[in-house]
Amino acid sequence: MTHLKGRFLLAALMAVSVLTASAVSWQPQPQTQNKDGGVSQQETASISDEKKSAAKPSDHETGKVVPQGDQKLQLATQLVNVVVTVTDYYGRFVTGLNKDHFDVFDDKVKQQIAHFSDEDSPVSLGIVYDVSGSMKDRIVRSMHALKRFVETSHDDDDFFLIGFNDRANLIQDFTNSADRLLGHLMFVQAKGSTALYDAAYLAVEKAKQGRHNKKALLIISDGQDNNSRYTYRELRNLVKEADVQIYAIGITDPGNDGLAGMGRSILEEIARMTGGRAFFPSAYNEAELIEICTRIALELRHQYAIGFYPTDVESDTKWHKVHVAVNPPKGLGHLSLSFKEGYQTFKK
């Protein structure tokens, strides 16, 4: 498995190197680059000049004033984790930053960063794969892209596979065997309707059982839901509660776009809520699909993990909006951040 992953990772990096996107690693010396993939921009961040150090965050607050000393109210004893992707103007991943380069806010109240990591950590990841009738002529192309995705991923990643048409089914439980995972797709017969919400709901619940702290989903579909028992509202509520990052690939057909309107906006929303991304390649462009899968796999390996114990004066707030700002060293230019929109709390 490791040998295969090394071979395909090399192929992935060679393919991505022809793109504009690569990774930029900041160090106290002039910046260097490597040949990893990148993603588009989402939120623009300001610039300031800071040294790369391990100093404690400042006590500056934005929007609200946090009571000092014993007056601080601890909302939860559980650490809130936020996965952050940082890209530069050209869409290249920015690595090498430390916690002093970030500020985290909970409902506009600045929080103290209790945990920070920029390690290439493994993921418990679910692939949610549309095998409805409309995917009949797209199985082979998407399987090639999925193979590139799996082989570009971290050696210790665990994968599971959920296929869906009229109903959602767990086809492969957690495994780190690419052959075992992808072998199931060779015998798939595409038919039936599209129970997308049911499949995504099942996948989120399954991902929560993963052994790794970092959890994610990759959804591949070409049409909007038309056969689920769960509603989109129920799926959305689950996504808000779970700490699972969602990436979506909506395969579009210019002549018959089943993702037009509601289907496209739903994939975009659930991805944005969790700090993931949604892509919409053409059904007939296999190279584009492979490129997107490669970029997603590389993005999962070039992220920052930031954790904080939330403090606020409004303990009855159920939904907490999270904001992350970056203050990078001079010379990196305007940076873009992607992170989950918030987290859910519950009264005891």
Short mmCIF file of C-alpha atoms in Angstrom, two decimals:
data_model
loop_
_atom_site.label_atom_id
_atom_site.label_comp_id
_atom_site.label_asym_id
_atom_site.label_seq_id
_atom_site.Cartn_x
_atom_site.Cartn_y
_atom_site.Cartn_z
CA MET A 1 0.00 0.00 0.00
CA THR A 2 2.79 2.41 0.95
CA HIS A 3 4.67 1.60 -2.26
CA LEU A 4 1.56 2.21 -4.36
CA LYS A 5 0.81 5.45 -2.57
CA GLY A 6 4.32 6.70 -3.07
CA ARG A 7 4.16 5.98 -6.79
CA PHE A 8 0.81 7.64 -7.31
CA LEU A 9 1.68 10.58 -5.05
CA LEU A 10 4.70 11.23 -7.27
CA ALA A 11 2.46 11.08 -10.32
CA ALA A 12 -0.03 13.43 -8.67
CA LEU A 13 2.64 15.96 -7.82
CA MET A 14 4.02 15.85 -11.35
CA ALA A 15 0.54 16.47 -12.72
CA VAL A 16 -0.17 19.33 -10.37
CA SER A 17 3.21 20.96 -10.94
CA VAL A 18 2.08 22.14 -14.36
CA LEU A 19 -0.68 24.16 -12.70
CA THR A 20 -0.30 27.56 -11.14
CA ALA A 21 -1.16 26.10 -7.74
CA SER A 22 1.64 24.81 -5.52
CA ALA A 23 2.51 25.15 -1.85
CA VAL A 24 4.35 28.05 -0.27
CA SER A 25 6.20 27.35 2.98
CA TRP A 26 6.98 30.44 5.07
CA GLN A 27 10.23 30.47 7.04
CA PRO A 28 12.26 33.28 8.62
CA GLN A 29 14.36 33.12 5.43
CA PRO A 30 12.93 33.98 1.99
CA GLN A 31 9.90 31.85 1.15
CA THR A 32 10.31 28.53 -0.65
CA GLN A 33 7.93 26.49 -2.73
CA ASN A 34 7.16 22.86 -3.36
CA LYS A 35 5.07 21.22 -6.04
CA ASP A 36 1.81 20.49 -4.25
CA GLY A 37 -1.66 21.46 -5.41
CA GLY A 38 -3.78 24.46 -4.44
CA VAL A 39 -7.37 25.63 -4.20
CA SER A 40 -9.39 28.77 -4.88
CA GLN A 41 -9.79 31.67 -2.50
CA GLN A 42 -12.67 32.16 -0.07
CA GLU A 43 -12.08 34.80 2.60
CA THR A 44 -9.44 37.53 2.29
CA ALA A 45 -7.19 38.23 5.24
CA SER A 46 -5.07 41.22 6.19
CA ILE A 47 -1.29 41.32 6.48
CA SER A 48 0.99 42.19 9.37
CA ASP A 49 4.66 41.56 10.12
CA GLU A 50 5.28 38.97 12.85
CA LYS A 51 8.16 36.71 13.80
CA LYS A 52 7.63 32.97 13.81
CA SER A 53 7.52 32.34 17.54
CA ALA A 54 5.52 30.54 20.22
CA ALA A 55 4.34 33.56 22.22
CA LYS A 56 0.94 33.60 23.89
CA PRO A 57 -1.94 35.28 21.98
CA SER A 58 -2.80 38.85 22.97
CA ASP A 59 -5.94 39.77 24.92
CA HIS A 60 -7.35 42.06 22.27
CA GLU A 61 -11.09 41.50 21.74
CA THR A 62 -13.21 42.27 18.69
CA GLY A 63 -16.86 43.27 18.96
CA LYS A 64 -17.41 42.24 22.61
CA VAL A 65 -15.57 42.48 25.89
CA VAL A 66 -14.78 39.23 27.68
CA PRO A 67 -15.00 39.46 31.49
CA GLN A 68 -11.62 39.02 33.14
CA GLY A 69 -10.48 36.53 35.79
CA ASP A 70 -13.19 34.50 37.50
CA GLN A 71 -15.92 36.34 35.61
CA LYS A 72 -15.14 34.38 32.46
CA LEU A 73 -17.83 31.81 31.76
CA GLN A 74 -16.66 28.50 30.32
CA LEU A 75 -19.25 27.36 27.78
CA ALA A 76 -17.91 23.87 27.30
CA THR A 77 -15.19 21.70 28.73
CA GLN A 78 -14.72 20.06 25.34
CA LEU A 79 -12.16 21.51 22.97
CA VAL A 80 -13.62 23.10 19.85
CA ASN A 81 -11.53 22.11 16.84
CA VAL A 82 -11.31 24.21 13.69
CA VAL A 83 -9.53 22.98 10.57
CA VAL A 84 -8.16 25.90 8.54
CA THR A 85 -6.91 25.95 4.95
CA VAL A 86 -4.71 28.92 4.00
CA THR A 87 -4.00 29.82 0.37
CA ASP A 88 -2.24 32.72 -1.29
CA TYR A 89 -3.32 34.93 -4.20
CA TYR A 90 -2.46 32.17 -6.69
CA GLY A 91 -4.36 29.47 -4.81
CA ARG A 92 -1.22 27.83 -3.43
CA PHE A 93 -1.31 26.33 0.07
CA VAL A 94 0.59 28.38 2.65
CA THR A 95 2.47 26.27 5.20
CA GLY A 96 4.93 27.10 7.97
CA LEU A 97 2.73 29.51 9.95
CA ASN A 98 2.37 29.11 13.73
CA LYS A 99 -0.39 29.89 16.22
CA ASP A 100 0.79 33.47 16.69
CA HIS A 101 -0.21 34.13 13.10
CA PHE A 102 -3.87 33.28 13.83
CA ASP A 103 -6.73 34.82 15.81
CA VAL A 104 -9.91 32.84 16.55
CA PHE A 105 -13.26 34.39 17.46
CA ASP A 106 -16.39 32.79 18.90
CA ASP A 107 -19.40 35.05 18.22
CA LYS A 108 -16.94 37.95 17.80
CA VAL A 109 -15.21 37.20 21.12
CA LYS A 110 -11.51 36.48 20.78
CA GLN A 111 -10.50 33.07 22.15
CA GLN A 112 -7.20 31.77 23.45
CA ILE A 113 -5.75 29.08 21.21
CA ALA A 114 -5.23 25.98 23.36
CA HIS A 115 -4.15 23.61 20.60
CA PHE A 116 -2.32 24.20 17.34
CA SER A 117 -0.90 21.82 14.77
CA ASP A 118 0.26 22.06 11.17
CA GLU A 119 1.14 18.38 10.86
CA ASP A 120 0.21 16.27 7.86
CA SER A 121 -2.16 14.19 9.97
CA PRO A 122 -4.23 11.20 8.78
CA VAL A 123 -7.97 11.43 8.15
CA SER A 124 -10.93 9.12 8.64
CA LEU A 125 -12.65 9.75 5.34
CA GLY A 126 -15.83 8.55 3.69
CA ILE A 127 -16.42 8.47 -0.06
CA VAL A 128 -20.10 8.96 -0.87
CA TYR A 129 -20.62 7.75 -4.41
CA ASP A 130 -23.65 8.20 -6.65
CA VAL A 131 -24.50 4.97 -8.49
CA SER A 132 -27.89 6.09 -9.79
CA GLY A 133 -28.90 5.48 -13.40
CA SER A 134 -27.61 8.82 -14.66
CA MET A 135 -24.05 7.88 -13.61
CA LYS A 136 -23.95 4.84 -15.92
CA ASP A 137 -21.55 6.36 -18.46
CA ARG A 138 -19.45 8.15 -15.83
CA ILE A 139 -18.39 5.33 -13.53
CA VAL A 140 -15.09 4.61 -15.29
CA ARG A 141 -14.01 8.26 -15.49
CA SER A 142 -14.87 8.97 -11.88
CA MET A 143 -13.19 5.74 -10.74
CA HIS A 144 -9.90 6.89 -12.28
CA ALA A 145 -10.22 10.16 -10.37
CA LEU A 146 -11.02 8.36 -7.13
CA LYS A 147 -7.97 6.16 -7.58
CA ARG A 148 -5.81 9.26 -7.86
CA PHE A 149 -7.51 10.71 -4.78
CA VAL A 150 -6.86 7.65 -2.62
CA GLU A 151 -3.27 7.22 -3.77
CA THR A 152 -2.48 10.90 -3.15
CA SER A 153 -3.83 10.74 0.40
CA HIS A 154 -1.92 10.14 3.63
CA ASP A 155 -0.58 6.59 4.06
CA ASP A 156 -2.47 6.18 7.35
CA ASP A 157 -5.84 7.47 6.13
CA ASP A 158 -8.82 5.21 6.73
CA PHE A 159 -11.54 5.11 4.07
CA PHE A 160 -15.08 3.82 3.88
CA LEU A 161 -17.36 3.75 0.84
CA ILE A 162 -21.08 4.46 0.67
CA GLY A 163 -22.91 3.93 -2.60
CA PHE A 164 -26.37 5.30 -3.21
CA ASN A 165 -29.17 5.23 -5.73
CA ASP A 166 -32.71 4.50 -4.47
CA ARG A 167 -31.16 3.91 -1.06
CA ALA A 168 -27.80 4.37 0.64
CA ASN A 169 -25.61 1.38 1.50
CA LEU A 170 -22.29 0.95 3.26
CA ILE A 171 -20.30 -0.90 0.60
CA GLN A 172 -16.93 -0.92 2.37
CA ASP A 173 -16.25 -0.30 6.05
CA PHE A 174 -13.10 1.51 7.22
CA THR A 175 -9.98 0.29 5.43
CA ASN A 176 -6.64 1.69 4.26
CA SER A 177 -6.45 -0.69 1.32
CA ALA A 178 -6.92 1.18 -1.95
CA ASP A 179 -7.46 -2.07 -3.86
CA ARG A 180 -10.19 -3.20 -1.49
CA LEU A 181 -11.91 0.17 -1.57
CA LEU A 182 -11.81 0.78 -5.30
CA GLY A 183 -12.38 -2.85 -6.23
CA HIS A 184 -16.04 -2.51 -5.27
CA LEU A 185 -16.58 0.14 -7.94
CA MET A 186 -15.59 -2.25 -10.72
CA PHE A 187 -18.77 -4.25 -10.14
CA VAL A 188 -21.18 -1.35 -9.63
CA GLN A 189 -24.28 -1.29 -11.82
CA ALA A 190 -25.61 2.25 -12.08
CA LYS A 191 -29.39 2.36 -11.84
CA GLY A 192 -32.27 3.88 -9.92
CA SER A 193 -32.99 7.26 -8.33
CA THR A 194 -30.86 9.55 -6.13
CA ALA A 195 -31.11 9.35 -2.32
CA LEU A 196 -28.38 11.93 -1.74
CA TYR A 197 -29.56 13.20 1.66
CA ASP A 198 -29.84 9.67 3.06
CA ALA A 199 -26.34 8.84 1.83
CA ALA A 200 -24.78 12.01 3.24
CA TYR A 201 -26.58 11.51 6.57
CA LEU A 202 -25.34 7.92 6.85
CA ALA A 203 -21.83 9.02 5.90
CA VAL A 204 -21.63 11.77 8.52
CA GLU A 205 -22.71 9.33 11.23
CA LYS A 206 -20.18 6.77 10.01
CA ALA A 207 -17.34 9.30 9.80
CA LYS A 208 -17.90 10.24 13.44
CA GLN A 209 -16.88 6.67 14.33
CA GLY A 210 -13.48 7.03 12.65
CA ARG A 211 -10.34 6.44 14.71
CA HIS A 212 -8.58 9.64 13.58
CA ASN A 213 -9.32 13.04 15.09
CA LYS A 214 -9.67 14.55 11.65
CA LYS A 215 -12.75 13.42 9.71
CA ALA A 216 -13.97 14.27 6.22
CA LEU A 217 -16.31 13.23 3.41
CA LEU A 218 -15.99 13.32 -0.36
CA ILE A 219 -19.39 13.33 -2.09
CA ILE A 220 -19.57 12.58 -5.82
CA SER A 221 -22.94 12.98 -7.53
CA ASP A 222 -24.46 14.26 -10.77
CA GLY A 223 -27.98 15.05 -9.64
CA GLN A 224 -30.13 16.53 -6.93
CA ASP A 225 -31.96 14.38 -4.38
CA ASN A 226 -35.26 12.78 -5.39
CA ASN A 227 -35.65 9.72 -3.17
CA SER A 228 -34.51 10.34 0.44
CA ARG A 229 -36.34 9.76 3.70
CA TYR A 230 -34.27 12.42 5.43
CA THR A 231 -35.00 16.03 4.55
CA TYR A 232 -32.34 18.56 3.73
CA ARG A 233 -33.13 20.36 6.98
CA GLU A 234 -32.39 17.19 8.96
CA LEU A 235 -29.14 16.68 7.06
CA ARG A 236 -28.15 20.30 7.57
CA ASN A 237 -28.76 20.07 11.33
CA LEU A 238 -26.61 16.95 11.57
CA VAL A 239 -23.81 18.58 9.60
CA LYS A 240 -23.87 21.58 11.95
CA GLU A 241 -23.52 19.31 14.99
CA ALA A 242 -20.85 16.99 13.57
CA ASP A 243 -17.18 17.86 13.25
CA VAL A 244 -16.85 16.44 9.74
CA GLN A 245 -15.39 18.40 6.83
CA ILE A 246 -17.30 17.89 3.57
CA TYR A 247 -16.01 18.15 0.01
CA ALA A 248 -18.43 17.74 -2.89
CA ILE A 249 -17.93 17.09 -6.58
CA GLY A 250 -21.05 17.75 -8.62
CA ILE A 251 -20.55 16.25 -12.08
CA THR A 252 -22.36 18.49 -14.54
CA ASP A 253 -23.66 17.87 -18.04
CA PRO A 254 -24.01 21.04 -20.14
CA GLY A 255 -26.87 19.47 -22.06
CA ASN A 256 -28.74 18.09 -19.05
CA ASP A 257 -27.62 19.66 -15.79
CA GLY A 258 -29.31 17.75 -12.99
CA LEU A 259 -27.42 19.91 -10.50
CA ALA A 260 -28.88 23.19 -11.70
CA GLY A 261 -30.54 25.36 -9.07
CA MET A 262 -31.26 23.63 -5.77
CA GLY A 263 -28.91 20.66 -6.23
CA ARG A 264 -25.87 22.82 -6.83
CA SER A 265 -26.63 25.24 -3.99
CA ILE A 266 -27.10 22.38 -1.51
CA LEU A 267 -23.69 20.88 -2.27
CA GLU A 268 -22.13 24.33 -2.00
CA GLU A 269 -23.81 25.05 1.34
CA ILE A 270 -22.93 21.84 3.18
CA ALA A 271 -19.33 22.12 1.96
CA ARG A 272 -19.03 25.77 3.01
CA MET A 273 -20.58 25.14 6.44
CA THR A 274 -17.89 22.58 7.26
CA GLY A 275 -14.88 24.37 5.80
CA GLY A 276 -14.77 22.15 2.73
CA ARG A 277 -15.32 23.02 -0.91
CA ALA A 278 -17.66 22.16 -3.79
CA PHE A 279 -16.50 21.64 -7.38
CA PHE A 280 -18.53 21.24 -10.56
CA PRO A 281 -16.49 19.68 -13.38
CA SER A 282 -17.87 18.67 -16.75
CA ALA A 283 -19.08 15.08 -17.05
CA TYR A 284 -16.89 14.56 -20.11
CA ASN A 285 -13.63 16.04 -18.83
CA GLU A 286 -11.80 13.24 -17.05
CA ALA A 287 -8.60 15.29 -16.70
CA GLU A 288 -10.48 18.03 -14.84
CA LEU A 289 -12.07 15.48 -12.51
CA ILE A 290 -8.69 13.90 -11.74
CA GLU A 291 -7.18 17.33 -11.09
CA ILE A 292 -9.96 18.20 -8.64
CA CYS A 293 -9.62 14.92 -6.74
CA THR A 294 -5.87 15.46 -6.52
CA ARG A 295 -6.33 18.98 -5.16
CA ILE A 296 -8.79 17.84 -2.51
CA ALA A 297 -6.44 15.07 -1.35
CA LEU A 298 -3.55 17.54 -1.13
CA GLU A 299 -5.67 20.15 0.64
CA LEU A 300 -6.47 17.67 3.39
CA ARG A 301 -2.70 17.30 3.88
CA HIS A 302 -1.96 21.05 4.00
CA GLN A 303 -4.24 22.29 6.77
CA TYR A 304 -3.89 23.81 10.24
CA ALA A 305 -5.72 22.37 13.26
CA ILE A 306 -6.69 25.03 15.81
CA GLY A 307 -8.47 24.27 19.09
CA PHE A 308 -9.94 26.47 21.82
CA TYR A 309 -12.08 26.17 24.95
CA PRO A 310 -14.92 28.63 24.33
CA THR A 311 -15.60 31.45 26.79
CA ASP A 312 -18.52 33.83 26.46
CA VAL A 313 -21.07 35.79 28.49
CA GLU A 314 -24.02 34.21 26.67
CA SER A 315 -24.05 30.62 27.88
CA ASP A 316 -27.49 29.86 26.43
CA THR A 317 -26.37 30.41 22.83
CA LYS A 318 -26.79 27.17 20.86
CA TRP A 319 -25.16 28.08 17.55
CA HIS A 320 -21.77 29.76 17.77
CA LYS A 321 -20.33 31.50 14.74
CA VAL A 322 -16.60 30.95 14.33
CA HIS A 323 -14.23 33.32 12.58
CA VAL A 324 -10.51 32.85 12.00
CA ALA A 325 -8.18 35.68 10.97
CA VAL A 326 -4.58 35.37 9.85
CA ASN A 327 -1.74 37.83 10.44
CA PRO A 328 1.03 36.45 8.21
CA PRO A 329 4.62 37.61 7.93
CA LYS A 330 5.37 40.44 5.53
CA GLY A 331 5.85 39.33 1.97
CA LEU A 332 3.15 36.68 1.69
CA GLY A 333 0.55 39.12 0.38
CA HIS A 334 -3.20 38.72 0.79
CA LEU A 335 -4.17 35.26 2.03
CA SER A 336 -7.47 33.39 1.92
CA LEU A 337 -8.90 31.16 4.65
CA SER A 338 -11.39 28.32 4.59
CA PHE A 339 -12.88 27.00 7.87
CA LYS A 340 -16.17 25.79 9.30
CA GLU A 341 -18.84 28.43 9.95
CA GLY A 342 -19.52 27.49 13.55
CA TYR A 343 -20.41 24.81 16.07
CA GLN A 344 -23.43 23.67 18.05
CA THR A 345 -23.79 23.54 21.83
CA PHE A 346 -26.53 21.98 23.94
CA LYS A 347 -27.94 22.90 27.33
CA LYS A 348 -27.52 20.27 30.02
#
